[in-house]
Amino acid sequence: MKLKKTQVCIVGSGPSGLLLSQLLHNAGISSIIVDRQSRERIQARVRAGVLEWGSVDALDEAGVGRRMHRDGLPHDGFDLIFDDDLHRIDVKALTGKQVMVYGQTELTIELIARRLEQGCEIIFSAQDVQPIDVESDRPKVRYTKIGEMVEIECDYVAGCDGFHGAARQAIPSRVLKTFERIYPFGWLGVLVEQPPVSDELIYASHERGFALCSMRSQTRSRYYVQCPLSDTVEDWSDQRFWDELALRVGADVAGKLRTGDSIEKSIAPLRSFVAEPMRYGNLFLAGDAAHIVPPTGAKGLNLAISDIRILWRALIEHYKKANDTWLDRYSEICLKRVWKVERFSWFMSTMLHQFPEFSGFEKRMQRAEFDHIVGSETASRSLAENYVGLPLEM
Ligand SMILES: Cc1cc2nc3c(=O)[nH]c(=O)nc-3n(C[C@H](O)[C@H](O)[C@H](O)COP(=O)(O)OP(=O)(O)OC[C@H]3O[C@@H](n4cnc5c(N)ncnc54)[C@H](O)[C@@H]3O)c2cc1C
């Protein structure tokens, strides 16, 4: 068996793991990243696209914001459409802040390139990755690569390996509590090389189901429609998708829609999930490994970045000031914010989707939520505050 050593061993090279590694490197703290996927597969995943300004600041602080500022699109607001009635949430006027539209894929590609250039060891395509001895003060991550077993000994393990990863499984079931809501529908997403239908995002609730008009750049658009979980991508020709989207967003928006051949099409289930605690021994969970939000409200990636900001500060306190107070409070600090973001994502999802089990009463409640937001600046401001991102309270 081969042995390696580092200060922080990071499981998962998604945005959480890569950003943590970059921030630690900037502070002179070593890390090794282990991922079960190949670099090509990781860089081909199409996922989130809206960054809170706190996330933008974190990327700047990590020194990886140059391309984001060059190619990203700062947004001042977004539209809500409810049964063809449109209401703009002027996020900037209500909060003084903006959000940045920038693809997670681009961010991941840049972070991987930067980390490798700086000499970080990223082990791609590792098999049977497993954090072990995490209760001890010499935890390890064990994996197999090309038939050889390897152990990385470290001070801390950061479990950044997403919802289906191995890190959360290392917490004994007597300790781990999980909370989950699975939504009875999914999102069919289409990526297309066409300019977006609008300069800002449009979230639409319609009796046929939810729809979202989003973008990755001025020439690349990302659109979604709510669909049954039993549907497959093969059930949705491009033409069927465009026809359905046009019906759900209403004639005004549909008239400006630039359609084309999809360059990516996938169906994602919607889930709310939280694991408590986020620390066990010297294992720290961050990002999707600890929690999932439905994408309505664009919070998944942002929540991952806020965990990393908290973990990074806690590790800096440990290594530079021999102060473990923040490491000890990591789970408590993260979870307080996680639950507020879970609430917002659940609220947005509940207001805007068609639920098969909803009766006339719940449907009237959804409409009343929308009317309340339209009629109350306080309600609009509350929505906007959550959308731009709640403060980090440490
Ligand atoms: C299909 C899809 C669409 C999404 N769309 C949006 C969106 O529009 N807006 C939004 O805000 N959020 C969206 N999200 C959520 C957002 O992308 C995630 O919150 C974000 O990727 C979390 O980053 P992460 O680094 O914590 O986890 P991930 O990005 O999941 O990265 C985890 C990494 O760990 C690796 N890994 C997994 N298991 C193991 C293992 N056993 N051993 C080693 N490595 C492992 C994976 O290969 C991966 O590289 C979407 C998610 C999905 C799945």
CSV table of C-alpha atoms and ligand atoms in Angstrom, one decimal:
chain,number,residue,atom,x,y,z
A,1,MET,CA,0.0,0.0,0.0
A,2,LYS,CA,1.2,3.5,-0.9
A,3,LEU,CA,1.2,6.3,1.8
A,4,LYS,CA,0.8,10.0,1.3
A,5,LYS,CA,0.5,12.9,3.7
A,6,THR,CA,-1.1,16.3,3.6
A,7,GLN,CA,-2.8,18.7,6.1
A,8,VAL,CA,-6.3,18.6,4.7
A,9,CYS,CA,-7.5,15.8,2.5
A,10,ILE,CA,-10.5,16.8,0.4
A,11,VAL,CA,-12.9,14.2,-1.0
A,12,GLY,CA,-14.5,15.6,-4.2
A,13,SER,CA,-13.4,18.0,-6.8
A,14,GLY,CA,-16.6,19.9,-7.3
A,15,PRO,CA,-16.8,23.6,-6.6
A,16,SER,CA,-16.7,23.0,-2.8
A,17,GLY,CA,-13.6,20.9,-2.7
A,18,LEU,CA,-11.7,23.0,-5.4
A,19,LEU,CA,-12.5,26.3,-3.7
A,20,LEU,CA,-11.4,25.0,-0.3
A,21,SER,CA,-8.2,23.7,-1.8
A,22,GLN,CA,-7.5,27.1,-3.5
A,23,LEU,CA,-8.2,29.1,-0.3
A,24,LEU,CA,-6.0,26.9,1.8
A,25,HIS,CA,-3.2,27.0,-0.7
A,26,ASN,CA,-3.3,30.8,-0.7
A,27,ALA,CA,-2.8,30.6,3.1
A,28,GLY,CA,0.1,28.1,2.8
A,29,ILE,CA,-2.0,25.1,4.0
A,30,SER,CA,-1.5,21.9,1.9
A,31,SER,CA,-4.3,19.7,0.5
A,32,ILE,CA,-4.8,16.7,-1.7
A,33,ILE,CA,-8.1,16.2,-3.6
A,34,VAL,CA,-9.5,12.8,-4.4
A,35,ASP,CA,-12.4,12.4,-6.9
A,36,ARG,CA,-14.0,9.2,-8.3
A,37,GLN,CA,-14.7,10.8,-11.7
A,38,SER,CA,-12.4,11.7,-14.5
A,39,ARG,CA,-11.4,15.3,-15.2
A,40,GLU,CA,-13.3,15.2,-18.5
A,41,ARG,CA,-16.6,14.0,-16.8
A,42,ILE,CA,-16.3,16.6,-14.1
A,43,GLN,CA,-15.7,19.4,-16.6
A,44,ALA,CA,-18.7,18.3,-18.7
A,45,ARG,CA,-21.3,18.6,-16.0
A,46,VAL,CA,-23.8,21.4,-16.6
A,47,ARG,CA,-25.3,22.7,-13.3
A,48,ALA,CA,-25.8,25.9,-11.5
A,49,GLY,CA,-25.5,29.4,-12.9
A,50,VAL,CA,-26.4,32.2,-10.4
A,51,LEU,CA,-23.9,33.4,-7.9
A,52,GLU,CA,-24.8,35.5,-4.8
A,53,TRP,CA,-22.5,38.5,-4.3
A,54,GLY,CA,-21.0,36.8,-1.2
A,55,SER,CA,-20.0,34.0,-3.5
A,56,VAL,CA,-18.5,36.4,-6.0
A,57,ASP,CA,-16.5,38.0,-3.1
A,58,ALA,CA,-15.3,34.5,-2.1
A,59,LEU,CA,-14.1,33.7,-5.6
A,60,ASP,CA,-12.3,37.1,-5.7
A,61,GLU,CA,-10.7,36.4,-2.4
A,62,ALA,CA,-9.5,33.1,-3.7
A,63,GLY,CA,-8.0,34.9,-6.7
A,64,VAL,CA,-10.2,33.1,-9.3
A,65,GLY,CA,-12.6,35.9,-10.1
A,66,ARG,CA,-10.9,37.3,-13.3
A,67,ARG,CA,-12.8,35.3,-15.9
A,68,MET,CA,-16.0,35.5,-13.9
A,69,HIS,CA,-15.9,39.3,-14.0
A,70,ARG,CA,-15.0,39.3,-17.7
A,71,ASP,CA,-17.6,36.7,-18.9
A,72,GLY,CA,-20.2,36.8,-16.1
A,73,LEU,CA,-23.4,38.9,-16.3
A,74,PRO,CA,-24.3,41.0,-13.2
A,75,HIS,CA,-28.1,41.1,-12.8
A,76,ASP,CA,-30.2,43.7,-10.9
A,77,GLY,CA,-33.4,41.7,-10.7
A,78,PHE,CA,-35.6,38.9,-12.0
A,79,ASP,CA,-39.2,38.4,-13.2
A,80,LEU,CA,-41.9,36.3,-11.6
A,81,ILE,CA,-44.8,35.3,-13.9
A,82,PHE,CA,-47.9,33.8,-12.4
A,83,ASP,CA,-50.6,32.7,-14.9
A,84,ASP,CA,-49.4,35.3,-17.4
A,85,ASP,CA,-49.2,38.2,-14.8
A,86,LEU,CA,-45.6,39.5,-14.6
A,87,HIS,CA,-43.9,41.1,-11.6
A,88,ARG,CA,-40.3,42.2,-11.6
A,89,ILE,CA,-38.3,41.9,-8.4
A,90,ASP,CA,-35.9,44.8,-8.5
A,91,VAL,CA,-33.3,43.1,-6.4
A,92,LYS,CA,-30.8,46.0,-6.6
A,93,ALA,CA,-33.3,48.7,-5.6
A,94,LEU,CA,-34.6,46.5,-2.7
A,95,THR,CA,-31.3,45.4,-1.3
A,96,GLY,CA,-28.5,47.5,-2.9
A,97,LYS,CA,-27.0,44.2,-4.2
A,98,GLN,CA,-26.8,42.3,-7.4
A,99,VAL,CA,-26.2,38.6,-8.4
A,100,MET,CA,-23.8,37.3,-11.0
A,101,VAL,CA,-24.8,34.9,-13.7
A,102,TYR,CA,-21.8,32.6,-14.4
A,103,GLY,CA,-21.8,28.9,-15.1
A,104,GLN,CA,-20.6,26.4,-12.5
A,105,THR,CA,-19.0,24.5,-15.4
A,106,GLU,CA,-16.7,27.4,-16.2
A,107,LEU,CA,-15.9,28.0,-12.6
A,108,THR,CA,-14.9,24.3,-12.1
A,109,ILE,CA,-12.8,24.2,-15.3
A,110,GLU,CA,-10.9,27.3,-14.1
A,111,LEU,CA,-10.4,26.1,-10.5
A,112,ILE,CA,-9.1,22.7,-11.7
A,113,ALA,CA,-6.6,24.3,-14.1
A,114,ARG,CA,-5.4,26.8,-11.4
A,115,ARG,CA,-5.0,24.1,-8.8
A,116,LEU,CA,-3.0,21.8,-11.1
A,117,GLU,CA,-0.8,24.7,-12.3
A,118,GLN,CA,0.0,25.5,-8.7
A,119,GLY,CA,1.1,21.9,-8.1
A,120,CYS,CA,-1.9,20.6,-6.2
A,121,GLU,CA,-2.3,16.9,-6.4
A,122,ILE,CA,-5.8,16.1,-7.7
A,123,ILE,CA,-6.4,12.3,-8.0
A,124,PHE,CA,-9.1,11.8,-10.6
A,125,SER,CA,-10.8,8.4,-11.3
A,126,ALA,CA,-10.1,7.1,-7.8
A,127,GLN,CA,-12.0,4.0,-6.8
A,128,ASP,CA,-13.5,2.9,-3.5
A,129,VAL,CA,-12.7,6.3,-1.9
A,130,GLN,CA,-13.3,6.1,1.9
A,131,PRO,CA,-12.5,8.4,4.8
A,132,ILE,CA,-11.3,6.2,7.7
A,133,ASP,CA,-10.3,6.8,11.4
A,134,VAL,CA,-12.1,10.1,11.3
A,135,GLU,CA,-12.6,10.1,15.1
A,136,SER,CA,-8.8,9.9,15.6
A,137,ASP,CA,-6.3,12.8,15.3
A,138,ARG,CA,-4.7,11.1,12.3
A,139,PRO,CA,-7.7,10.5,9.9
A,140,LYS,CA,-7.1,9.1,6.5
A,141,VAL,CA,-8.6,8.8,3.1
A,142,ARG,CA,-8.2,5.4,1.4
A,143,TYR,CA,-8.7,4.7,-2.3
A,144,THR,CA,-7.6,2.5,-5.1
A,145,LYS,CA,-6.1,3.7,-8.4
A,146,ILE,CA,-5.0,1.3,-11.2
A,147,GLY,CA,-5.1,-1.6,-8.8
A,148,GLU,CA,-3.0,0.0,-6.1
A,149,MET,CA,-4.4,0.9,-2.7
A,150,VAL,CA,-3.4,4.3,-1.4
A,151,GLU,CA,-3.8,6.0,2.0
A,152,ILE,CA,-3.6,9.7,2.5
A,153,GLU,CA,-2.9,10.7,6.2
A,154,CYS,CA,-4.0,14.1,7.2
A,155,ASP,CA,-5.1,16.4,10.0
A,156,TYR,CA,-8.6,16.9,8.7
A,157,VAL,CA,-10.9,15.4,6.0
A,158,ALA,CA,-13.2,17.7,4.1
A,159,GLY,CA,-16.2,15.7,2.7
A,160,CYS,CA,-17.0,17.7,-0.4
A,161,ASP,CA,-18.2,14.7,-2.4
A,162,GLY,CA,-21.8,15.7,-3.1
A,163,PHE,CA,-25.1,14.0,-2.2
A,164,HIS,CA,-24.1,10.5,-3.4
A,165,GLY,CA,-20.5,10.6,-1.9
A,166,ALA,CA,-18.7,8.5,0.6
A,167,ALA,CA,-17.9,11.1,3.3
A,168,ARG,CA,-21.4,11.3,4.9
A,169,GLN,CA,-21.5,7.5,5.1
A,170,ALA,CA,-18.4,7.7,7.4
A,171,ILE,CA,-20.6,9.2,10.1
A,172,PRO,CA,-22.2,6.4,12.2
A,173,SER,CA,-26.0,6.2,11.9
A,174,ARG,CA,-26.4,6.6,15.7
A,175,VAL,CA,-24.9,10.1,15.3
A,176,LEU,CA,-26.3,11.2,11.9
A,177,LYS,CA,-29.8,12.7,11.6
A,178,THR,CA,-31.2,13.4,8.1
A,179,PHE,CA,-34.2,15.4,7.0
A,180,GLU,CA,-35.6,15.0,3.6
A,181,ARG,CA,-38.4,16.1,1.3
A,182,ILE,CA,-38.6,14.6,-2.2
A,183,TYR,CA,-40.7,16.6,-4.7
A,184,PRO,CA,-43.1,14.7,-7.0
A,185,PHE,CA,-41.6,16.1,-10.2
A,186,GLY,CA,-38.3,17.0,-11.9
A,187,TRP,CA,-36.8,19.7,-14.0
A,188,LEU,CA,-36.1,19.1,-17.7
A,189,GLY,CA,-33.2,21.4,-18.6
A,190,VAL,CA,-32.1,22.4,-22.1
A,191,LEU,CA,-28.9,24.2,-23.0
A,192,VAL,CA,-29.0,26.0,-26.3
A,193,GLU,CA,-26.5,28.2,-28.3
A,194,GLN,CA,-28.9,31.2,-28.6
A,195,PRO,CA,-29.1,34.6,-26.9
A,196,PRO,CA,-31.4,34.5,-23.8
A,197,VAL,CA,-35.1,35.5,-24.2
A,198,SER,CA,-34.6,38.3,-21.6
A,199,ASP,CA,-31.7,40.1,-19.9
A,200,GLU,CA,-32.8,38.7,-16.5
A,201,LEU,CA,-34.1,35.3,-15.3
A,202,ILE,CA,-37.8,34.6,-15.6
A,203,TYR,CA,-39.5,32.2,-13.1
A,204,ALA,CA,-43.0,31.2,-14.3
A,205,SER,CA,-45.8,29.4,-12.6
A,206,HIS,CA,-48.5,28.1,-15.0
A,207,GLU,CA,-51.3,25.6,-14.7
A,208,ARG,CA,-49.2,23.2,-17.0
A,209,GLY,CA,-46.2,23.5,-14.6
A,210,PHE,CA,-43.2,25.6,-13.7
A,211,ALA,CA,-40.8,27.0,-16.2
A,212,LEU,CA,-37.5,28.9,-15.9
A,213,CYS,CA,-35.7,31.0,-18.5
A,214,SER,CA,-32.1,31.4,-17.5
A,215,MET,CA,-28.7,31.9,-19.3
A,216,ARG,CA,-25.0,31.1,-19.1
A,217,SER,CA,-23.8,34.0,-21.3
A,218,GLN,CA,-25.1,36.5,-23.8
A,219,THR,CA,-25.1,33.7,-26.5
A,220,ARG,CA,-26.0,30.6,-24.5
A,221,SER,CA,-29.3,30.1,-22.8
A,222,ARG,CA,-30.5,27.5,-20.2
A,223,TYR,CA,-34.3,26.8,-20.0
A,224,TYR,CA,-36.2,24.4,-17.8
A,225,VAL,CA,-39.7,23.0,-17.6
A,226,GLN,CA,-41.2,21.0,-14.7
A,227,CYS,CA,-41.9,17.4,-15.8
A,228,PRO,CA,-43.1,14.2,-14.3
A,229,LEU,CA,-40.4,12.1,-12.7
A,230,SER,CA,-41.4,9.2,-14.9
A,231,ASP,CA,-40.4,11.1,-18.0
A,232,THR,CA,-37.1,10.5,-19.8
A,233,VAL,CA,-35.1,12.8,-22.0
A,234,GLU,CA,-36.2,10.7,-25.0
A,235,ASP,CA,-39.8,11.7,-24.3
A,236,TRP,CA,-38.9,15.3,-25.0
A,237,SER,CA,-37.9,16.2,-28.6
A,238,ASP,CA,-36.5,19.7,-28.9
A,239,GLN,CA,-39.7,20.8,-30.6
A,240,ARG,CA,-41.9,19.5,-27.8
A,241,PHE,CA,-39.7,21.3,-25.3
A,242,TRP,CA,-39.9,24.7,-27.0
A,243,ASP,CA,-43.7,24.3,-27.5
A,244,GLU,CA,-44.2,23.6,-23.8
A,245,LEU,CA,-41.9,26.4,-22.7
A,246,ALA,CA,-43.8,28.9,-24.9
A,247,LEU,CA,-47.1,27.9,-23.4
A,248,ARG,CA,-45.9,28.3,-19.8
A,249,VAL,CA,-44.2,31.6,-20.1
A,250,GLY,CA,-47.0,33.3,-22.0
A,251,ALA,CA,-47.3,35.0,-25.4
A,252,ASP,CA,-45.2,38.1,-24.7
A,253,VAL,CA,-42.1,36.2,-23.6
A,254,ALA,CA,-42.7,33.3,-26.1
A,255,GLY,CA,-42.7,35.9,-29.0
A,256,LYS,CA,-39.1,36.8,-28.2
A,257,LEU,CA,-37.8,33.2,-27.6
A,258,ARG,CA,-34.9,32.2,-29.8
A,259,THR,CA,-35.0,28.4,-30.2
A,260,GLY,CA,-32.5,26.0,-31.6
A,261,ASP,CA,-31.0,22.5,-31.3
A,262,SER,CA,-30.3,21.6,-27.7
A,263,ILE,CA,-26.6,21.0,-26.9
A,264,GLU,CA,-27.4,19.4,-23.6
A,265,LYS,CA,-30.7,18.0,-22.2
A,266,SER,CA,-31.2,16.3,-18.8
A,267,ILE,CA,-33.8,15.7,-16.1
A,268,ALA,CA,-32.9,16.5,-12.5
A,269,PRO,CA,-35.1,15.4,-9.5
A,270,LEU,CA,-35.9,18.0,-6.9
A,271,ARG,CA,-35.0,17.3,-3.3
A,272,SER,CA,-34.6,19.1,0.0
A,273,PHE,CA,-32.2,17.4,2.3
A,274,VAL,CA,-30.1,18.2,5.4
A,275,ALA,CA,-27.7,16.0,7.3
A,276,GLU,CA,-26.8,16.9,10.9
A,277,PRO,CA,-24.2,17.3,12.3
A,278,MET,CA,-21.9,18.6,9.6
A,279,ARG,CA,-18.8,17.6,11.7
A,280,TYR,CA,-17.9,14.2,13.1
A,281,GLY,CA,-14.5,13.9,14.7
A,282,ASN,CA,-12.1,15.4,12.2
A,283,LEU,CA,-14.4,15.0,9.2
A,284,PHE,CA,-16.2,18.1,8.0
A,285,LEU,CA,-19.0,17.9,5.5
A,286,ALA,CA,-19.5,20.8,3.1
A,287,GLY,CA,-21.8,21.5,0.1
A,288,ASP,CA,-24.1,18.9,-1.4
A,289,ALA,CA,-22.5,16.2,0.8
A,290,ALA,CA,-24.4,17.8,3.7
A,291,HIS,CA,-27.5,19.4,2.1
A,292,ILE,CA,-29.5,19.6,-1.1
A,293,VAL,CA,-32.0,22.3,-2.1
A,294,PRO,CA,-34.4,22.2,-5.0
A,295,PRO,CA,-32.9,24.6,-7.6
A,296,THR,CA,-35.8,27.1,-7.5
A,297,GLY,CA,-34.0,30.2,-6.1
A,298,ALA,CA,-30.5,29.1,-7.3
A,299,LYS,CA,-29.1,28.3,-3.9
A,300,GLY,CA,-27.2,24.9,-4.2
A,301,LEU,CA,-23.9,26.2,-5.3
A,302,ASN,CA,-24.1,29.3,-3.2
A,303,LEU,CA,-24.7,27.3,-0.1
A,304,ALA,CA,-21.7,25.1,-0.9
A,305,ILE,CA,-19.6,28.2,-1.2
A,306,SER,CA,-20.8,29.6,2.1
A,307,ASP,CA,-19.9,26.4,3.9
A,308,ILE,CA,-16.4,26.6,2.4
A,309,ARG,CA,-16.0,30.2,3.5
A,310,ILE,CA,-16.9,29.1,7.1
A,311,LEU,CA,-14.7,26.0,7.0
A,312,TRP,CA,-11.7,27.9,5.5
A,313,ARG,CA,-11.9,30.6,8.2
A,314,ALA,CA,-12.1,28.0,10.9
A,315,LEU,CA,-9.1,26.1,9.5
A,316,ILE,CA,-7.1,29.3,9.2
A,317,GLU,CA,-7.9,30.0,12.9
A,318,HIS,CA,-6.6,26.5,13.8
A,319,TYR,CA,-3.4,26.6,11.7
A,320,LYS,CA,-2.4,30.3,12.2
A,321,LYS,CA,-3.7,31.1,15.7
A,322,ALA,CA,-4.1,27.6,17.3
A,323,ASN,CA,-7.7,28.6,18.0
A,324,ASP,CA,-10.2,25.7,17.5
A,325,THR,CA,-13.3,27.6,18.6
A,326,TRP,CA,-14.5,28.0,15.0
A,327,LEU,CA,-13.8,24.4,14.0
A,328,ASP,CA,-15.8,23.3,17.1
A,329,ARG,CA,-18.7,25.6,16.1
A,330,TYR,CA,-18.5,24.8,12.3
A,331,SER,CA,-21.6,22.5,12.2
A,332,GLU,CA,-23.7,24.9,14.4
A,333,ILE,CA,-22.8,28.0,12.3
A,334,CYS,CA,-23.4,26.3,9.0
A,335,LEU,CA,-26.6,24.7,9.9
A,336,LYS,CA,-28.2,27.9,11.1
A,337,ARG,CA,-27.7,29.4,7.6
A,338,VAL,CA,-28.5,26.1,5.8
A,339,TRP,CA,-31.9,25.8,7.3
A,340,LYS,CA,-32.8,29.4,6.3
A,341,VAL,CA,-31.7,28.7,2.8
A,342,GLU,CA,-33.6,25.4,2.8
A,343,ARG,CA,-36.7,27.4,3.9
A,344,PHE,CA,-36.3,29.9,1.0
A,345,SER,CA,-35.8,27.2,-1.6
A,346,TRP,CA,-38.8,25.2,-0.3
A,347,PHE,CA,-40.9,28.3,-0.3
A,348,MET,CA,-40.0,29.3,-3.9
A,349,SER,CA,-40.6,25.7,-5.0
A,350,THR,CA,-43.9,25.4,-3.2
A,351,MET,CA,-45.2,28.7,-4.6
A,352,LEU,CA,-44.3,28.1,-8.2
A,353,HIS,CA,-44.8,24.4,-9.1
A,354,GLN,CA,-47.8,22.3,-9.8
A,355,PHE,CA,-48.1,19.6,-7.1
A,356,PRO,CA,-50.3,16.6,-8.1
A,357,GLU,CA,-51.7,16.5,-4.5
A,358,PHE,CA,-52.6,20.2,-4.3
A,359,SER,CA,-56.4,20.9,-4.1
A,360,GLY,CA,-58.1,24.2,-4.9
A,361,PHE,CA,-57.2,25.5,-1.4
A,362,GLU,CA,-53.4,25.1,-1.9
A,363,LYS,CA,-53.6,26.5,-5.4
A,364,ARG,CA,-55.3,29.6,-4.0
A,365,MET,CA,-52.6,29.8,-1.4
A,366,GLN,CA,-49.9,29.8,-4.2
A,367,ARG,CA,-51.7,32.7,-5.9
A,368,ALA,CA,-52.1,34.6,-2.6
A,369,GLU,CA,-48.3,34.3,-2.0
A,370,PHE,CA,-47.7,35.8,-5.4
A,371,ASP,CA,-50.3,38.6,-4.9
A,372,HIS,CA,-48.7,39.3,-1.5
A,373,ILE,CA,-45.3,39.8,-3.1
A,374,VAL,CA,-46.7,42.0,-5.8
A,375,GLY,CA,-48.6,44.1,-3.3
A,376,SER,CA,-46.1,44.4,-0.5
A,377,GLU,CA,-42.7,46.0,-0.8
A,378,THR,CA,-41.8,44.3,2.5
A,379,ALA,CA,-42.6,40.9,1.0
A,380,SER,CA,-40.7,41.7,-2.2
A,381,ARG,CA,-37.7,42.9,-0.1
A,382,SER,CA,-37.7,39.7,2.0
A,383,LEU,CA,-37.7,37.7,-1.3
A,384,ALA,CA,-34.9,39.8,-2.7
A,385,GLU,CA,-32.8,39.6,0.5
A,386,ASN,CA,-32.9,35.8,0.3
A,387,TYR,CA,-32.2,35.8,-3.4
A,388,VAL,CA,-29.0,37.9,-3.1
A,389,GLY,CA,-27.9,35.8,-0.2
A,390,LEU,CA,-28.2,36.0,3.6
A,391,PRO,CA,-25.2,37.3,5.5
A,392,LEU,CA,-22.6,34.9,6.9
A,393,GLU,CA,-23.0,35.1,10.6
A,394,MET,CA,-19.9,33.8,12.4
B,1,LIG,C1,-28.2,18.1,-12.4
B,1,LIG,C2,-28.0,19.2,-11.4
B,1,LIG,C3,-28.4,20.5,-11.8
B,1,LIG,C4,-28.2,21.6,-10.9
B,1,LIG,N1,-28.6,22.8,-11.2
B,1,LIG,C5,-28.5,23.8,-10.3
B,1,LIG,C6,-28.9,25.1,-10.6
B,1,LIG,O1,-29.4,25.4,-11.6
B,1,LIG,N2,-28.7,26.1,-9.6
B,1,LIG,C7,-28.1,25.8,-8.4
B,1,LIG,O2,-27.9,26.7,-7.6
B,1,LIG,N3,-27.7,24.6,-8.1
B,1,LIG,C8,-27.9,23.6,-9.0
B,1,LIG,N4,-27.5,22.4,-8.7
B,1,LIG,C9,-26.8,22.2,-7.5
B,1,LIG,C10,-25.3,22.6,-7.5
B,1,LIG,O3,-24.8,22.3,-8.8
B,1,LIG,C11,-24.6,21.9,-6.4
B,1,LIG,O4,-25.2,22.5,-5.2
B,1,LIG,C12,-23.1,22.1,-6.4
B,1,LIG,O5,-22.6,21.4,-7.5
B,1,LIG,C13,-22.5,21.6,-5.1
B,1,LIG,O6,-21.2,21.6,-5.2
B,1,LIG,P1,-20.3,20.4,-4.4
B,1,LIG,O7,-18.9,20.7,-4.7
B,1,LIG,O8,-20.7,20.5,-3.0
B,1,LIG,O9,-20.8,19.0,-5.0
B,1,LIG,P2,-20.7,18.4,-6.4
B,1,LIG,O10,-20.7,19.5,-7.4
B,1,LIG,O11,-21.7,17.3,-6.5
B,1,LIG,O12,-19.2,17.8,-6.4
B,1,LIG,C14,-19.0,16.6,-5.7
B,1,LIG,C15,-17.7,15.9,-6.3
B,1,LIG,O13,-17.5,14.8,-5.6
B,1,LIG,C16,-17.2,13.7,-6.4
B,1,LIG,N5,-17.6,12.5,-5.7
B,1,LIG,C17,-18.8,11.9,-5.6
B,1,LIG,N6,-18.8,10.8,-4.9
B,1,LIG,C18,-17.5,10.6,-4.6
B,1,LIG,C19,-16.8,9.6,-3.9
B,1,LIG,N7,-17.4,8.5,-3.4
B,1,LIG,N8,-15.5,9.7,-3.8
B,1,LIG,C20,-14.8,10.7,-4.4
B,1,LIG,N9,-15.4,11.7,-5.0
B,1,LIG,C21,-16.7,11.6,-5.2
B,1,LIG,C22,-18.0,14.0,-7.7
B,1,LIG,O14,-17.5,13.3,-8.8
B,1,LIG,C23,-17.9,15.5,-7.7
B,1,LIG,O15,-16.8,15.9,-8.5
B,1,LIG,C24,-27.6,21.3,-9.6
B,1,LIG,C25,-27.2,20.0,-9.3
B,1,LIG,C26,-27.4,19.0,-10.2
B,1,LIG,C27,-27.0,17.5,-9.8
